[in-house]
mmCIF file of C-alpha atoms in Angstrom:
data_model
loop_
_atom_site.group_PDB
_atom_site.id
_atom_site.type_symbol
_atom_site.label_atom_id
_atom_site.label_comp_id
_atom_site.label_asym_id
_atom_site.label_seq_id
_atom_site.Cartn_x
_atom_site.Cartn_y
_atom_site.Cartn_z
ATOM 1 C CA MET A 12 18.568 7.556 -26.809
ATOM 2 C CA ALA A 13 16.139 4.937 -28.154
ATOM 3 C CA ARG A 14 17.219 1.302 -28.106
ATOM 4 C CA ARG A 15 16.788 0.959 -31.873
ATOM 5 C CA THR A 16 19.026 3.965 -32.472
ATOM 6 C CA LYS A 17 21.713 2.497 -30.224
ATOM 7 C CA VAL A 18 21.616 -0.789 -32.144
ATOM 8 C CA LEU A 19 21.829 1.003 -35.477
ATOM 9 C CA ILE A 20 24.820 3.113 -34.399
ATOM 10 C CA PHE A 21 26.621 0.142 -32.833
ATOM 11 C CA VAL A 22 26.230 -2.160 -35.838
ATOM 12 C CA ILE A 23 27.217 0.577 -38.332
ATOM 13 C CA LEU A 24 30.307 1.412 -36.259
ATOM 14 C CA VAL A 25 31.272 -2.272 -36.217
ATOM 15 C CA GLY A 26 30.854 -2.365 -40.003
ATOM 16 C CA VAL A 27 32.970 0.767 -40.498
ATOM 17 C CA LEU A 28 35.649 -0.523 -38.129
ATOM 18 C CA SER A 29 35.731 -3.859 -39.978
ATOM 19 C CA ALA A 30 36.105 -2.011 -43.290
ATOM 20 C CA VAL A 31 38.987 0.095 -41.902
ATOM 21 C CA ILE A 32 40.776 -3.028 -40.613
ATOM 22 C CA SER A 33 40.230 -4.686 -43.998
ATOM 23 C CA TYR A 34 41.710 -1.633 -45.748
ATOM 24 C CA PHE A 35 44.918 -1.785 -43.717
ATOM 25 C CA LYS A 36 45.204 -5.533 -44.336
ATOM 26 C CA VAL A 37 44.577 -5.709 -48.085
ATOM 27 C CA GLY A 38 44.968 -2.082 -49.136
ATOM 28 C CA GLU A 39 41.399 -1.515 -50.393
ATOM 29 C CA TRP A 40 37.989 -0.655 -48.974
ATOM 30 C CA ASN A 41 35.472 -3.456 -48.469
ATOM 31 C CA VAL A 42 32.209 -1.620 -49.150
ATOM 32 C CA PHE A 43 30.270 -4.870 -48.793
ATOM 33 C CA THR A 44 31.148 -4.972 -45.081
ATOM 34 C CA ILE A 45 29.471 -1.582 -44.499
ATOM 35 C CA LEU A 46 26.403 -2.560 -46.539
ATOM 36 C CA GLN A 47 26.205 -5.829 -44.638
ATOM 37 C CA ALA A 48 26.333 -3.935 -41.339
ATOM 38 C CA GLY A 49 23.436 -1.740 -42.511
ATOM 39 C CA LEU A 50 21.394 -4.810 -43.435
ATOM 40 C CA ILE A 51 22.081 -6.450 -40.073
ATOM 41 C CA ALA A 52 21.087 -3.240 -38.253
ATOM 42 C CA THR A 53 17.825 -3.077 -40.220
ATOM 43 C CA VAL A 54 16.933 -6.691 -39.406
ATOM 44 C CA LEU A 55 17.781 -6.226 -35.730
ATOM 45 C CA ASN A 56 15.668 -3.063 -35.523
ATOM 46 C CA ILE A 57 12.701 -4.858 -37.088
ATOM 47 C CA LEU A 58 13.077 -7.636 -34.497
ATOM 48 C CA LEU A 59 13.276 -5.036 -31.711
ATOM 49 C CA VAL A 60 10.075 -3.339 -32.925
ATOM 50 C CA ILE A 61 8.269 -6.700 -33.001
ATOM 51 C CA TYR A 62 9.545 -7.516 -29.514
ATOM 52 C CA ASP A 63 8.557 -4.062 -28.221
ATOM 53 C CA HIS A 64 4.939 -4.602 -29.304
ATOM 54 C CA TYR A 65 4.458 -8.386 -29.092
ATOM 55 C CA GLY A 66 7.431 -10.306 -27.710
ATOM 56 C CA TRP A 67 7.567 -8.496 -24.365
ATOM 57 C CA ARG A 68 4.148 -9.902 -23.391
ATOM 58 C CA ALA A 69 4.708 -13.445 -24.705
ATOM 59 C CA PRO A 70 4.792 -16.105 -21.931
ATOM 60 C CA LEU A 71 8.391 -17.181 -22.587
ATOM 61 C CA LEU A 72 9.759 -13.666 -23.153
ATOM 62 C CA ARG A 73 7.873 -11.393 -20.771
ATOM 63 C CA TYR A 74 10.424 -11.897 -17.969
ATOM 64 C CA PHE A 75 12.923 -10.003 -20.137
ATOM 65 C CA ALA A 76 10.502 -7.063 -20.359
ATOM 66 C CA THR A 77 11.233 -3.791 -18.583
ATOM 67 C CA SER A 78 7.567 -2.825 -18.067
ATOM 68 C CA PRO A 79 4.592 -4.519 -16.379
ATOM 69 C CA ASN A 80 1.804 -5.601 -18.721
ATOM 70 C CA LEU A 81 -1.064 -3.188 -17.988
ATOM 71 C CA ARG A 82 -2.856 -3.355 -21.355
ATOM 72 C CA GLY A 83 -6.637 -3.271 -21.263
ATOM 73 C CA THR A 84 -9.429 -1.456 -19.445
ATOM 74 C CA TRP A 85 -9.392 -1.207 -15.650
ATOM 75 C CA GLU A 86 -12.065 -0.057 -13.232
ATOM 76 C CA PHE A 87 -11.498 2.173 -10.211
ATOM 77 C CA GLU A 88 -13.552 3.632 -7.364
ATOM 78 C CA ASN A 89 -13.075 6.452 -4.860
ATOM 79 C CA PRO A 90 -10.053 8.155 -6.445
ATOM 80 C CA LYS A 91 -8.178 10.699 -4.331
ATOM 81 C CA ILE A 92 -8.031 13.824 -6.524
ATOM 82 C CA LEU A 93 -6.889 17.125 -4.992
ATOM 83 C CA SER A 94 -6.380 20.625 -6.387
ATOM 84 C CA ILE A 95 -3.292 21.961 -4.632
ATOM 85 C CA THR A 96 -3.871 25.511 -5.878
ATOM 86 C CA LYS A 97 -7.491 25.589 -4.658
ATOM 87 C CA LEU A 98 -6.938 23.269 -1.664
ATOM 88 C CA VAL A 99 -10.066 21.287 -2.493
ATOM 89 C CA PHE A 100 -10.793 17.596 -3.081
ATOM 90 C CA TYR A 101 -12.704 16.615 -6.225
ATOM 91 C CA GLU A 102 -15.391 14.795 -4.250
ATOM 92 C CA HIS A 103 -17.728 14.543 -7.260
ATOM 93 C CA LEU A 104 -15.350 12.043 -8.886
ATOM 94 C CA LYS A 105 -16.587 8.687 -7.614
ATOM 95 C CA GLY A 106 -14.833 6.353 -10.053
ATOM 96 C CA GLY A 107 -14.281 5.440 -13.664
ATOM 97 C CA TYR A 108 -12.073 3.489 -16.052
ATOM 98 C CA LEU A 109 -8.478 3.490 -17.250
ATOM 99 C CA SER A 110 -8.033 2.454 -20.889
ATOM 100 C CA ILE A 111 -4.369 1.554 -21.367
ATOM 101 C CA GLN A 112 -2.523 1.007 -24.626
ATOM 102 C CA GLN A 113 1.068 -0.095 -24.179
ATOM 103 C CA SER A 114 4.294 -1.482 -25.587
ATOM 104 C CA ASP A 115 7.378 -2.419 -23.568
ATOM 105 C CA SER A 116 8.785 1.086 -23.967
ATOM 106 C CA HIS A 117 5.702 3.357 -24.223
ATOM 107 C CA ILE A 118 2.306 3.780 -22.584
ATOM 108 C CA LYS A 119 -0.887 5.755 -23.199
ATOM 109 C CA ILE A 120 -3.597 6.014 -20.515
ATOM 110 C CA ASN A 121 -7.012 7.591 -21.052
ATOM 111 C CA ILE A 122 -9.123 8.252 -17.958
ATOM 112 C CA ILE A 123 -12.868 7.832 -18.514
ATOM 113 C CA TRP A 124 -14.491 9.434 -15.472
ATOM 114 C CA SER A 125 -17.941 8.146 -14.494
ATOM 115 C CA ASP A 126 -18.908 11.566 -13.118
ATOM 116 C CA ASP A 127 -17.080 13.928 -15.463
ATOM 117 C CA GLU A 128 -15.667 14.344 -18.953
ATOM 118 C CA PRO A 129 -12.662 12.189 -19.953
ATOM 119 C CA SER A 130 -8.976 13.093 -19.726
ATOM 120 C CA GLU A 131 -7.338 11.961 -22.956
ATOM 121 C CA LEU A 132 -3.722 11.282 -23.882
ATOM 122 C CA ARG A 133 -3.285 11.549 -27.643
ATOM 123 C CA ILE A 134 0.415 10.665 -27.785
ATOM 124 C CA ASP A 135 2.008 7.723 -26.000
ATOM 125 C CA SER A 136 4.748 8.439 -23.453
ATOM 126 C CA PRO A 137 8.152 6.765 -22.984
ATOM 127 C CA VAL A 138 8.290 4.701 -19.786
ATOM 128 C CA SER A 139 11.159 4.384 -17.321
ATOM 129 C CA THR A 140 10.898 1.349 -15.018
ATOM 130 C CA ASN A 141 12.800 0.865 -11.764
ATOM 131 C CA GLN A 142 11.984 -2.197 -9.657
ATOM 132 C CA ASP A 143 8.236 -2.028 -8.836
ATOM 133 C CA ARG A 144 7.601 1.461 -10.243
ATOM 134 C CA CYS A 145 7.362 2.841 -13.748
ATOM 135 C CA ALA A 146 7.369 6.574 -14.433
ATOM 136 C CA PHE A 147 6.247 8.590 -17.445
ATOM 137 C CA SER A 148 5.228 12.120 -18.391
ATOM 138 C CA GLY A 149 3.467 13.885 -21.230
ATOM 139 C CA SER A 150 0.424 16.015 -21.937
ATOM 140 C CA PHE A 151 -3.312 15.342 -21.880
ATOM 141 C CA ILE A 152 -6.461 16.963 -23.214
ATOM 142 C CA GLU A 153 -9.097 17.916 -20.661
ATOM 143 C CA HIS A 154 -12.629 17.717 -22.098
ATOM 144 C CA PRO A 155 -14.905 19.496 -22.917
ATOM 145 C CA SER A 156 -12.712 22.617 -22.791
ATOM 146 C CA GLN A 157 -10.032 20.952 -24.948
ATOM 147 C CA SER A 158 -7.408 22.465 -22.627
ATOM 148 C CA ASN A 159 -3.938 20.952 -22.801
ATOM 149 C CA HIS A 160 -1.980 20.209 -19.611
ATOM 150 C CA GLY A 161 1.338 18.586 -18.838
ATOM 151 C CA PHE A 162 1.654 15.848 -16.226
ATOM 152 C CA GLY A 163 4.093 13.547 -14.504
ATOM 153 C CA ALA A 164 2.989 10.123 -13.255
ATOM 154 C CA PHE A 165 4.192 6.840 -11.870
ATOM 155 C CA ILE A 166 2.605 3.430 -11.445
ATOM 156 C CA MET A 167 3.248 1.110 -8.504
ATOM 157 C CA PHE A 168 2.792 -2.574 -9.319
ATOM 158 C CA GLY A 169 3.436 -5.942 -7.671
ATOM 159 C CA SER A 170 4.260 -8.178 -10.642
ATOM 160 C CA LEU A 171 4.826 -8.068 -14.397
ATOM 161 C CA TYR A 172 1.176 -9.069 -14.878
ATOM 162 C CA PRO A 173 -0.547 -7.406 -11.895
ATOM 163 C CA ALA A 174 -4.114 -7.957 -10.724
ATOM 164 C CA GLU A 175 -4.176 -4.333 -9.543
ATOM 165 C CA PHE A 176 -1.931 -1.278 -9.484
ATOM 166 C CA VAL A 177 -1.796 2.286 -8.155
ATOM 167 C CA LEU A 178 -1.506 5.296 -10.468
ATOM 168 C CA ARG A 179 -0.259 8.573 -8.988
ATOM 169 C CA TYR A 180 0.023 11.776 -11.014
ATOM 170 C CA ARG A 181 0.564 15.530 -10.798
ATOM 171 C CA THR A 182 -0.479 18.041 -13.468
ATOM 172 C CA ASP A 183 0.967 21.437 -14.354
ATOM 173 C CA HIS A 184 -2.207 23.181 -13.126
ATOM 174 C CA GLY A 185 -1.936 21.890 -9.575
ATOM 175 C CA VAL A 186 -4.012 18.706 -9.588
ATOM 176 C CA THR A 187 -2.661 15.583 -7.918
ATOM 177 C CA GLY A 188 -4.352 12.199 -7.988
ATOM 178 C CA LYS A 189 -4.178 8.647 -6.662
ATOM 179 C CA ILE A 190 -6.125 5.852 -8.396
ATOM 180 C CA LEU A 191 -6.304 2.165 -7.446
ATOM 181 C CA ALA A 192 -7.118 0.191 -10.598
ATOM 182 C CA LYS A 193 -8.680 -3.288 -10.523
ATOM 183 C CA ASN A 194 -10.731 -5.712 -12.608
ATOM 184 C CA ARG A 195 -8.868 -5.672 -15.932
ATOM 185 C CA LYS A 196 -10.808 -6.430 -19.140
ATOM 186 C CA PRO A 197 -9.203 -7.385 -22.496
ATOM 187 C CA TRP A 198 -10.281 -4.433 -24.621
ATOM 188 C CA HIS A 199 -9.819 -0.687 -25.001
ATOM 189 C CA ILE A 200 -12.664 1.806 -24.594
ATOM 190 C CA GLU A 201 -13.045 5.298 -26.017
ATOM 191 C CA ASN A 202 -15.973 6.806 -24.130
ATOM 192 C CA LYS A 203 -18.292 6.478 -21.136
ATOM 193 C CA ASN A 204 -21.148 4.818 -23.048
ATOM 194 C CA GLU A 205 -18.856 2.085 -24.324
ATOM 195 C CA ALA A 206 -17.514 1.574 -20.808
ATOM 196 C CA VAL A 207 -20.996 1.189 -19.318
ATOM 197 C CA LEU A 208 -22.033 -1.308 -22.008
ATOM 198 C CA LYS A 209 -18.966 -3.475 -21.420
ATOM 199 C CA THR A 210 -18.764 -3.279 -17.617
ATOM 200 C CA SER A 211 -20.842 -6.393 -16.981
ATOM 201 C CA LYS A 212 -19.742 -8.231 -20.126
ATOM 202 C CA ILE A 213 -17.762 -11.445 -19.729
ATOM 203 C CA PRO A 214 -14.875 -11.489 -22.250
ATOM 204 C CA SER A 215 -15.336 -14.139 -24.923
ATOM 205 C CA LEU A 216 -12.554 -16.215 -26.477
ATOM 206 C CA LEU A 217 -12.806 -14.010 -29.584
ATOM 207 C CA ASP A 218 -12.396 -10.870 -27.444
ATOM 208 C CA LYS A 219 -9.221 -12.317 -25.933
ATOM 209 C CA ILE A 220 -7.763 -13.371 -29.290
ATOM 210 C CA LYS A 221 -8.470 -9.986 -30.899
ATOM 211 C CA PHE A 222 -6.903 -8.213 -27.918
ATOM 212 C CA LEU A 223 -3.863 -10.504 -28.039
ATOM 213 C CA PHE A 224 -3.029 -9.487 -31.608
ATOM 214 C CA GLN A 225 -3.616 -5.753 -31.237
ATOM 215 C CA TRP A 226 -0.505 -3.625 -31.771
ATOM 216 C CA THR A 227 -0.782 -1.882 -28.376
#
């Protein structure tokens, strides 16, 4: 159950319970108590949404976060990609980029292969974090065939703001992969041409500010 839903249910139950207690004390329902509980739940949920997208990566609040901050574009080389069904390594895949959009509770990773068409996630996935690993699952679109495949993945990281991390995944059509991501840049990319243009670019102050205020 989502955190916001839990807060809403808890606050409404407190409001209803307070109204019931009030009824037995004074002999009439206090509707204002229930309305007040609904207002409090709404405000708290708004604050939770803001925290989920911004507060969790703020310097003074990020240590309360459940996920590592992986936002941005990462480079990788020599990925280990294997087809279990065909028992063959994808040796033509020499490297590429991971473009990661993220909140504290959800993540979306698009793989831009240097030597192949991209693998695209169109819907962000809920993340479960346990110590130095976070796990997630979902579906991705394999271009250019537009085929849809399910996957399960986990990320191994060393800190809440890592300099590198390892992504491992397994798809429903028998492909397993291991990627070591490094060299984070403060922007998201959508295609190979954009990645190549930005590879050697040094992020400007404006780039960093724009990235800081992006929703994911």
